[in-house]
Amino acid sequence: MSDNNTLETNKALVRRNFEVIWSQCNLDAADEIIASEYVGHIATLPDAVRGVEAFKQVIMLFHLSAPDIRFEIQDQVAEGNKVATRWIARGTHKGEFMGIAPSGQRLSVTGMSFHRIENGRVHESWDDWDALSMLQHMTEDVFQSLSMRI
């Protein structure tokens, strides 16, 4: 396989991660895409996510809070065994998320992810997003009432 084919294959794997696992909550696909020794560095979590089963739990956390969450890839760049992706996630806050009660608010959150691919699977990822914007969407009524008092 040429270098360009490898880069395109790696990008397609990461796209499948967002489209099938994150957007469709297809946890069976995680066994095909995510390595068993996976390590995820997720901005809003205090500790690294270790292993495919822990990864599935994170997916469920997001889908329980926003069942209609969908990820749209904006840009993707690959070099060597790494893929960088800029994305937008959209969904409705219908379930509790990290102690925040459901608000019914539509969410639109931008983020970036960096994946390391080995042997056709994601072995490590770094994920960061605009968490402040996400919290503002979830608690919009609180922010509006605070701004009225100021």
mmCIF file with all atom_site columns, C-alpha atoms in Angstrom:
data_model
loop_
_atom_site.group_PDB
_atom_site.id
_atom_site.type_symbol
_atom_site.label_atom_id
_atom_site.label_alt_id
_atom_site.label_comp_id
_atom_site.label_asym_id
_atom_site.label_entity_id
_atom_site.label_seq_id
_atom_site.pdbx_PDB_ins_code
_atom_site.Cartn_x
_atom_site.Cartn_y
_atom_site.Cartn_z
_atom_site.occupancy
_atom_site.B_iso_or_equiv
_atom_site.pdbx_formal_charge
_atom_site.auth_seq_id
_atom_site.auth_comp_id
_atom_site.auth_asym_id
_atom_site.auth_atom_id
_atom_site.pdbx_PDB_model_num
ATOM 1   C CA . MET A 1 1   ? 0.000   0.000  0.000  1.00 0.00 ? 1   MET A CA 1
ATOM 2   C CA . SER A 1 2   ? 1.419   3.389  -0.931 1.00 0.00 ? 2   SER A CA 1
ATOM 3   C CA . ASP A 1 3   ? 1.845   6.148  1.633  1.00 0.00 ? 3   ASP A CA 1
ATOM 4   C CA . ASN A 1 4   ? -1.080  8.092  0.155  1.00 0.00 ? 4   ASN A CA 1
ATOM 5   C CA . ASN A 1 5   ? -3.320  5.014  0.373  1.00 0.00 ? 5   ASN A CA 1
ATOM 6   C CA . THR A 1 6   ? -2.296  4.500  4.008  1.00 0.00 ? 6   THR A CA 1
ATOM 7   C CA . LEU A 1 7   ? -3.113  8.117  4.832  1.00 0.00 ? 7   LEU A CA 1
ATOM 8   C CA . GLU A 1 8   ? -6.521  7.860  3.135  1.00 0.00 ? 8   GLU A CA 1
ATOM 9   C CA . THR A 1 9   ? -7.217  4.535  4.889  1.00 0.00 ? 9   THR A CA 1
ATOM 10  C CA . ASN A 1 10  ? -6.359  6.086  8.266  1.00 0.00 ? 10  ASN A CA 1
ATOM 11  C CA . LYS A 1 11  ? -8.596  9.094  7.575  1.00 0.00 ? 11  LYS A CA 1
ATOM 12  C CA . ALA A 1 12  ? -11.450 6.765  6.563  1.00 0.00 ? 12  ALA A CA 1
ATOM 13  C CA . LEU A 1 13  ? -11.027 4.804  9.817  1.00 0.00 ? 13  LEU A CA 1
ATOM 14  C CA . VAL A 1 14  ? -11.328 7.988  11.879 1.00 0.00 ? 14  VAL A CA 1
ATOM 15  C CA . ARG A 1 15  ? -14.332 9.139  9.808  1.00 0.00 ? 15  ARG A CA 1
ATOM 16  C CA . ARG A 1 16  ? -15.968 5.767  10.520 1.00 0.00 ? 16  ARG A CA 1
ATOM 17  C CA . ASN A 1 17  ? -15.263 6.300  14.230 1.00 0.00 ? 17  ASN A CA 1
ATOM 18  C CA . PHE A 1 18  ? -17.212 9.587  14.161 1.00 0.00 ? 18  PHE A CA 1
ATOM 19  C CA . GLU A 1 19  ? -19.977 8.481  11.783 1.00 0.00 ? 19  GLU A CA 1
ATOM 20  C CA . VAL A 1 20  ? -20.687 4.980  13.101 1.00 0.00 ? 20  VAL A CA 1
ATOM 21  C CA . ILE A 1 21  ? -19.602 4.925  16.754 1.00 0.00 ? 21  ILE A CA 1
ATOM 22  C CA . TRP A 1 22  ? -20.070 8.524  17.928 1.00 0.00 ? 22  TRP A CA 1
ATOM 23  C CA . SER A 1 23  ? -23.025 9.533  15.721 1.00 0.00 ? 23  SER A CA 1
ATOM 24  C CA . GLN A 1 24  ? -24.916 6.217  15.547 1.00 0.00 ? 24  GLN A CA 1
ATOM 25  C CA . CYS A 1 25  ? -23.856 4.812  18.936 1.00 0.00 ? 25  CYS A CA 1
ATOM 26  C CA . ASN A 1 26  ? -22.901 1.534  17.244 1.00 0.00 ? 26  ASN A CA 1
ATOM 27  C CA . LEU A 1 27  ? -20.845 0.039  20.062 1.00 0.00 ? 27  LEU A CA 1
ATOM 28  C CA . ASP A 1 28  ? -20.183 -3.205 18.153 1.00 0.00 ? 28  ASP A CA 1
ATOM 29  C CA . ALA A 1 29  ? -18.225 -1.169 15.594 1.00 0.00 ? 29  ALA A CA 1
ATOM 30  C CA . ALA A 1 30  ? -15.922 -0.027 18.407 1.00 0.00 ? 30  ALA A CA 1
ATOM 31  C CA . ASP A 1 31  ? -14.557 -3.581 18.616 1.00 0.00 ? 31  ASP A CA 1
ATOM 32  C CA . GLU A 1 32  ? -13.466 -3.283 14.964 1.00 0.00 ? 32  GLU A CA 1
ATOM 33  C CA . ILE A 1 33  ? -12.152 0.295  15.080 1.00 0.00 ? 33  ILE A CA 1
ATOM 34  C CA . ILE A 1 34  ? -10.723 0.795  18.577 1.00 0.00 ? 34  ILE A CA 1
ATOM 35  C CA . ALA A 1 35  ? -7.711  -1.202 19.821 1.00 0.00 ? 35  ALA A CA 1
ATOM 36  C CA . SER A 1 36  ? -8.148  -3.209 23.017 1.00 0.00 ? 36  SER A CA 1
ATOM 37  C CA . GLU A 1 37  ? -5.240  -1.266 24.554 1.00 0.00 ? 37  GLU A CA 1
ATOM 38  C CA . TYR A 1 38  ? -6.710  2.103  23.506 1.00 0.00 ? 38  TYR A CA 1
ATOM 39  C CA . VAL A 1 39  ? -5.870  5.213  25.553 1.00 0.00 ? 39  VAL A CA 1
ATOM 40  C CA . GLY A 1 40  ? -8.091  8.278  25.204 1.00 0.00 ? 40  GLY A CA 1
ATOM 41  C CA . HIS A 1 41  ? -7.198  11.717 26.504 1.00 0.00 ? 41  HIS A CA 1
ATOM 42  C CA . ILE A 1 42  ? -10.559 13.512 26.684 1.00 0.00 ? 42  ILE A CA 1
ATOM 43  C CA . ALA A 1 43  ? -10.611 17.172 27.708 1.00 0.00 ? 43  ALA A CA 1
ATOM 44  C CA . THR A 1 44  ? -13.546 17.029 30.121 1.00 0.00 ? 44  THR A CA 1
ATOM 45  C CA . LEU A 1 45  ? -12.490 13.830 31.890 1.00 0.00 ? 45  LEU A CA 1
ATOM 46  C CA . PRO A 1 46  ? -9.952  13.875 34.740 1.00 0.00 ? 46  PRO A CA 1
ATOM 47  C CA . ASP A 1 47  ? -8.337  10.545 33.819 1.00 0.00 ? 47  ASP A CA 1
ATOM 48  C CA . ALA A 1 48  ? -7.373  8.811  30.596 1.00 0.00 ? 48  ALA A CA 1
ATOM 49  C CA . VAL A 1 49  ? -9.892  6.382  29.118 1.00 0.00 ? 49  VAL A CA 1
ATOM 50  C CA . ARG A 1 50  ? -8.193  2.976  28.934 1.00 0.00 ? 50  ARG A CA 1
ATOM 51  C CA . GLY A 1 51  ? -9.427  0.126  26.757 1.00 0.00 ? 51  GLY A CA 1
ATOM 52  C CA . VAL A 1 52  ? -12.274 -0.373 24.326 1.00 0.00 ? 52  VAL A CA 1
ATOM 53  C CA . GLU A 1 53  ? -14.856 -1.096 27.055 1.00 0.00 ? 53  GLU A CA 1
ATOM 54  C CA . ALA A 1 54  ? -14.094 2.203  28.814 1.00 0.00 ? 54  ALA A CA 1
ATOM 55  C CA . PHE A 1 55  ? -14.337 3.942  25.422 1.00 0.00 ? 55  PHE A CA 1
ATOM 56  C CA . LYS A 1 56  ? -17.828 2.444  24.961 1.00 0.00 ? 56  LYS A CA 1
ATOM 57  C CA . GLN A 1 57  ? -18.851 3.822  28.364 1.00 0.00 ? 57  GLN A CA 1
ATOM 58  C CA . VAL A 1 58  ? -17.829 7.326  27.255 1.00 0.00 ? 58  VAL A CA 1
ATOM 59  C CA . ILE A 1 59  ? -19.904 6.953  24.077 1.00 0.00 ? 59  ILE A CA 1
ATOM 60  C CA . MET A 1 60  ? -22.900 5.916  26.202 1.00 0.00 ? 60  MET A CA 1
ATOM 61  C CA . LEU A 1 61  ? -22.397 8.904  28.531 1.00 0.00 ? 61  LEU A CA 1
ATOM 62  C CA . PHE A 1 62  ? -22.720 11.270 25.574 1.00 0.00 ? 62  PHE A CA 1
ATOM 63  C CA . HIS A 1 63  ? -25.646 9.401  23.985 1.00 0.00 ? 63  HIS A CA 1
ATOM 64  C CA . LEU A 1 64  ? -27.595 9.249  27.234 1.00 0.00 ? 64  LEU A CA 1
ATOM 65  C CA . SER A 1 65  ? -27.304 13.028 27.548 1.00 0.00 ? 65  SER A CA 1
ATOM 66  C CA . ALA A 1 66  ? -27.875 13.824 23.841 1.00 0.00 ? 66  ALA A CA 1
ATOM 67  C CA . PRO A 1 67  ? -29.398 10.790 22.070 1.00 0.00 ? 67  PRO A CA 1
ATOM 68  C CA . ASP A 1 68  ? -29.551 12.621 18.728 1.00 0.00 ? 68  ASP A CA 1
ATOM 69  C CA . ILE A 1 69  ? -25.893 13.724 18.786 1.00 0.00 ? 69  ILE A CA 1
ATOM 70  C CA . ARG A 1 70  ? -24.296 13.790 15.335 1.00 0.00 ? 70  ARG A CA 1
ATOM 71  C CA . PHE A 1 71  ? -20.727 14.632 14.384 1.00 0.00 ? 71  PHE A CA 1
ATOM 72  C CA . GLU A 1 72  ? -19.913 16.462 11.172 1.00 0.00 ? 72  GLU A CA 1
ATOM 73  C CA . ILE A 1 73  ? -16.298 16.442 10.027 1.00 0.00 ? 73  ILE A CA 1
ATOM 74  C CA . GLN A 1 74  ? -15.125 19.886 8.883  1.00 0.00 ? 74  GLN A CA 1
ATOM 75  C CA . ASP A 1 75  ? -11.459 19.176 8.091  1.00 0.00 ? 75  ASP A CA 1
ATOM 76  C CA . GLN A 1 76  ? -9.151  16.204 8.232  1.00 0.00 ? 76  GLN A CA 1
ATOM 77  C CA . VAL A 1 77  ? -5.384  15.949 7.775  1.00 0.00 ? 77  VAL A CA 1
ATOM 78  C CA . ALA A 1 78  ? -3.182  12.863 8.012  1.00 0.00 ? 78  ALA A CA 1
ATOM 79  C CA . GLU A 1 79  ? 0.550   12.387 8.307  1.00 0.00 ? 79  GLU A CA 1
ATOM 80  C CA . GLY A 1 80  ? 2.351   9.167  9.121  1.00 0.00 ? 80  GLY A CA 1
ATOM 81  C CA . ASN A 1 81  ? 0.153   7.186  11.517 1.00 0.00 ? 81  ASN A CA 1
ATOM 82  C CA . LYS A 1 82  ? -1.730  10.215 12.863 1.00 0.00 ? 82  LYS A CA 1
ATOM 83  C CA . VAL A 1 83  ? -4.999  11.867 11.804 1.00 0.00 ? 83  VAL A CA 1
ATOM 84  C CA . ALA A 1 84  ? -6.156  15.328 12.900 1.00 0.00 ? 84  ALA A CA 1
ATOM 85  C CA . THR A 1 85  ? -9.876  16.090 12.609 1.00 0.00 ? 85  THR A CA 1
ATOM 86  C CA . ARG A 1 86  ? -11.852 19.294 13.176 1.00 0.00 ? 86  ARG A CA 1
ATOM 87  C CA . TRP A 1 87  ? -15.533 18.613 13.817 1.00 0.00 ? 87  TRP A CA 1
ATOM 88  C CA . ILE A 1 88  ? -18.884 20.002 14.953 1.00 0.00 ? 88  ILE A CA 1
ATOM 89  C CA . ALA A 1 89  ? -21.186 17.962 17.193 1.00 0.00 ? 89  ALA A CA 1
ATOM 90  C CA . ARG A 1 90  ? -24.885 18.801 17.302 1.00 0.00 ? 90  ARG A CA 1
ATOM 91  C CA . GLY A 1 91  ? -27.615 17.320 19.452 1.00 0.00 ? 91  GLY A CA 1
ATOM 92  C CA . THR A 1 92  ? -30.306 18.007 22.032 1.00 0.00 ? 92  THR A CA 1
ATOM 93  C CA . HIS A 1 93  ? -29.555 17.953 25.759 1.00 0.00 ? 93  HIS A CA 1
ATOM 94  C CA . LYS A 1 94  ? -32.215 15.418 26.817 1.00 0.00 ? 94  LYS A CA 1
ATOM 95  C CA . GLY A 1 95  ? -30.420 13.583 29.629 1.00 0.00 ? 95  GLY A CA 1
ATOM 96  C CA . GLU A 1 96  ? -28.181 14.443 32.568 1.00 0.00 ? 96  GLU A CA 1
ATOM 97  C CA . PHE A 1 97  ? -24.573 15.192 31.624 1.00 0.00 ? 97  PHE A CA 1
ATOM 98  C CA . MET A 1 98  ? -21.921 15.265 34.339 1.00 0.00 ? 98  MET A CA 1
ATOM 99  C CA . GLY A 1 99  ? -24.453 16.437 36.918 1.00 0.00 ? 99  GLY A CA 1
ATOM 100 C CA . ILE A 1 100 ? -26.220 18.946 34.657 1.00 0.00 ? 100 ILE A CA 1
ATOM 101 C CA . ALA A 1 101 ? -29.965 18.261 34.422 1.00 0.00 ? 101 ALA A CA 1
ATOM 102 C CA . PRO A 1 102 ? -31.508 17.980 30.941 1.00 0.00 ? 102 PRO A CA 1
ATOM 103 C CA . SER A 1 103 ? -32.314 21.395 29.506 1.00 0.00 ? 103 SER A CA 1
ATOM 104 C CA . GLY A 1 104 ? -33.871 20.466 26.167 1.00 0.00 ? 104 GLY A CA 1
ATOM 105 C CA . GLN A 1 105 ? -31.450 22.946 24.570 1.00 0.00 ? 105 GLN A CA 1
ATOM 106 C CA . ARG A 1 106 ? -29.972 22.307 21.126 1.00 0.00 ? 106 ARG A CA 1
ATOM 107 C CA . LEU A 1 107 ? -26.201 21.986 21.376 1.00 0.00 ? 107 LEU A CA 1
ATOM 108 C CA . SER A 1 108 ? -23.627 22.845 18.749 1.00 0.00 ? 108 SER A CA 1
ATOM 109 C CA . VAL A 1 109 ? -20.061 22.257 19.867 1.00 0.00 ? 109 VAL A CA 1
ATOM 110 C CA . THR A 1 110 ? -16.838 22.588 17.893 1.00 0.00 ? 110 THR A CA 1
ATOM 111 C CA . GLY A 1 111 ? -13.853 20.409 18.622 1.00 0.00 ? 111 GLY A CA 1
ATOM 112 C CA . MET A 1 112 ? -10.678 18.780 17.404 1.00 0.00 ? 112 MET A CA 1
ATOM 113 C CA . SER A 1 113 ? -9.413  15.241 17.726 1.00 0.00 ? 113 SER A CA 1
ATOM 114 C CA . PHE A 1 114 ? -6.026  13.739 17.078 1.00 0.00 ? 114 PHE A CA 1
ATOM 115 C CA . HIS A 1 115 ? -5.861  9.952  16.534 1.00 0.00 ? 115 HIS A CA 1
ATOM 116 C CA . ARG A 1 116 ? -2.885  7.581  16.411 1.00 0.00 ? 116 ARG A CA 1
ATOM 117 C CA . ILE A 1 117 ? -3.493  4.571  14.167 1.00 0.00 ? 117 ILE A CA 1
ATOM 118 C CA . GLU A 1 118 ? -1.598  1.263  14.374 1.00 0.00 ? 118 GLU A CA 1
ATOM 119 C CA . ASN A 1 119 ? -2.450  -1.926 12.461 1.00 0.00 ? 119 ASN A CA 1
ATOM 120 C CA . GLY A 1 120 ? -5.774  -0.570 11.228 1.00 0.00 ? 120 GLY A CA 1
ATOM 121 C CA . ARG A 1 121 ? -7.131  0.460  14.646 1.00 0.00 ? 121 ARG A CA 1
ATOM 122 C CA . VAL A 1 122 ? -7.233  3.581  16.790 1.00 0.00 ? 122 VAL A CA 1
ATOM 123 C CA . HIS A 1 123 ? -4.706  3.096  19.594 1.00 0.00 ? 123 HIS A CA 1
ATOM 124 C CA . GLU A 1 124 ? -4.714  6.560  21.107 1.00 0.00 ? 124 GLU A CA 1
ATOM 125 C CA . SER A 1 125 ? -6.681  9.786  20.792 1.00 0.00 ? 125 SER A CA 1
ATOM 126 C CA . TRP A 1 126 ? -6.619  13.326 22.128 1.00 0.00 ? 126 TRP A CA 1
ATOM 127 C CA . ASP A 1 127 ? -9.988  15.096 22.068 1.00 0.00 ? 127 ASP A CA 1
ATOM 128 C CA . ASP A 1 128 ? -10.669 18.719 22.927 1.00 0.00 ? 128 ASP A CA 1
ATOM 129 C CA . TRP A 1 129 ? -13.749 20.880 22.394 1.00 0.00 ? 129 TRP A CA 1
ATOM 130 C CA . ASP A 1 130 ? -15.344 24.134 23.391 1.00 0.00 ? 130 ASP A CA 1
ATOM 131 C CA . ALA A 1 131 ? -16.616 22.873 26.762 1.00 0.00 ? 131 ALA A CA 1
ATOM 132 C CA . LEU A 1 132 ? -17.593 26.376 27.931 1.00 0.00 ? 132 LEU A CA 1
ATOM 133 C CA . SER A 1 133 ? -19.898 26.815 24.944 1.00 0.00 ? 133 SER A CA 1
ATOM 134 C CA . MET A 1 134 ? -21.398 23.376 25.596 1.00 0.00 ? 134 MET A CA 1
ATOM 135 C CA . LEU A 1 135 ? -22.075 24.270 29.240 1.00 0.00 ? 135 LEU A CA 1
ATOM 136 C CA . GLN A 1 136 ? -23.576 27.614 28.219 1.00 0.00 ? 136 GLN A CA 1
ATOM 137 C CA . HIS A 1 137 ? -25.961 25.835 25.839 1.00 0.00 ? 137 HIS A CA 1
ATOM 138 C CA . MET A 1 138 ? -26.940 23.314 28.530 1.00 0.00 ? 138 MET A CA 1
ATOM 139 C CA . THR A 1 139 ? -27.525 25.989 31.153 1.00 0.00 ? 139 THR A CA 1
ATOM 140 C CA . GLU A 1 140 ? -28.699 28.824 28.907 1.00 0.00 ? 140 GLU A CA 1
ATOM 141 C CA . ASP A 1 141 ? -31.467 29.873 31.313 1.00 0.00 ? 141 ASP A CA 1
ATOM 142 C CA . VAL A 1 142 ? -28.950 30.195 34.162 1.00 0.00 ? 142 VAL A CA 1
ATOM 143 C CA . PHE A 1 143 ? -26.592 32.342 32.063 1.00 0.00 ? 143 PHE A CA 1
ATOM 144 C CA . GLN A 1 144 ? -29.466 34.556 30.879 1.00 0.00 ? 144 GLN A CA 1
ATOM 145 C CA . SER A 1 145 ? -30.722 35.162 34.422 1.00 0.00 ? 145 SER A CA 1
ATOM 146 C CA . LEU A 1 146 ? -27.181 35.968 35.602 1.00 0.00 ? 146 LEU A CA 1
ATOM 147 C CA . SER A 1 147 ? -26.664 38.473 32.783 1.00 0.00 ? 147 SER A CA 1
ATOM 148 C CA . MET A 1 148 ? -29.962 40.188 33.649 1.00 0.00 ? 148 MET A CA 1
ATOM 149 C CA . ARG A 1 149 ? -28.718 40.779 37.194 1.00 0.00 ? 149 ARG A CA 1
ATOM 150 C CA . ILE A 1 150 ? -25.404 42.270 36.146 1.00 0.00 ? 150 ILE A CA 1
#
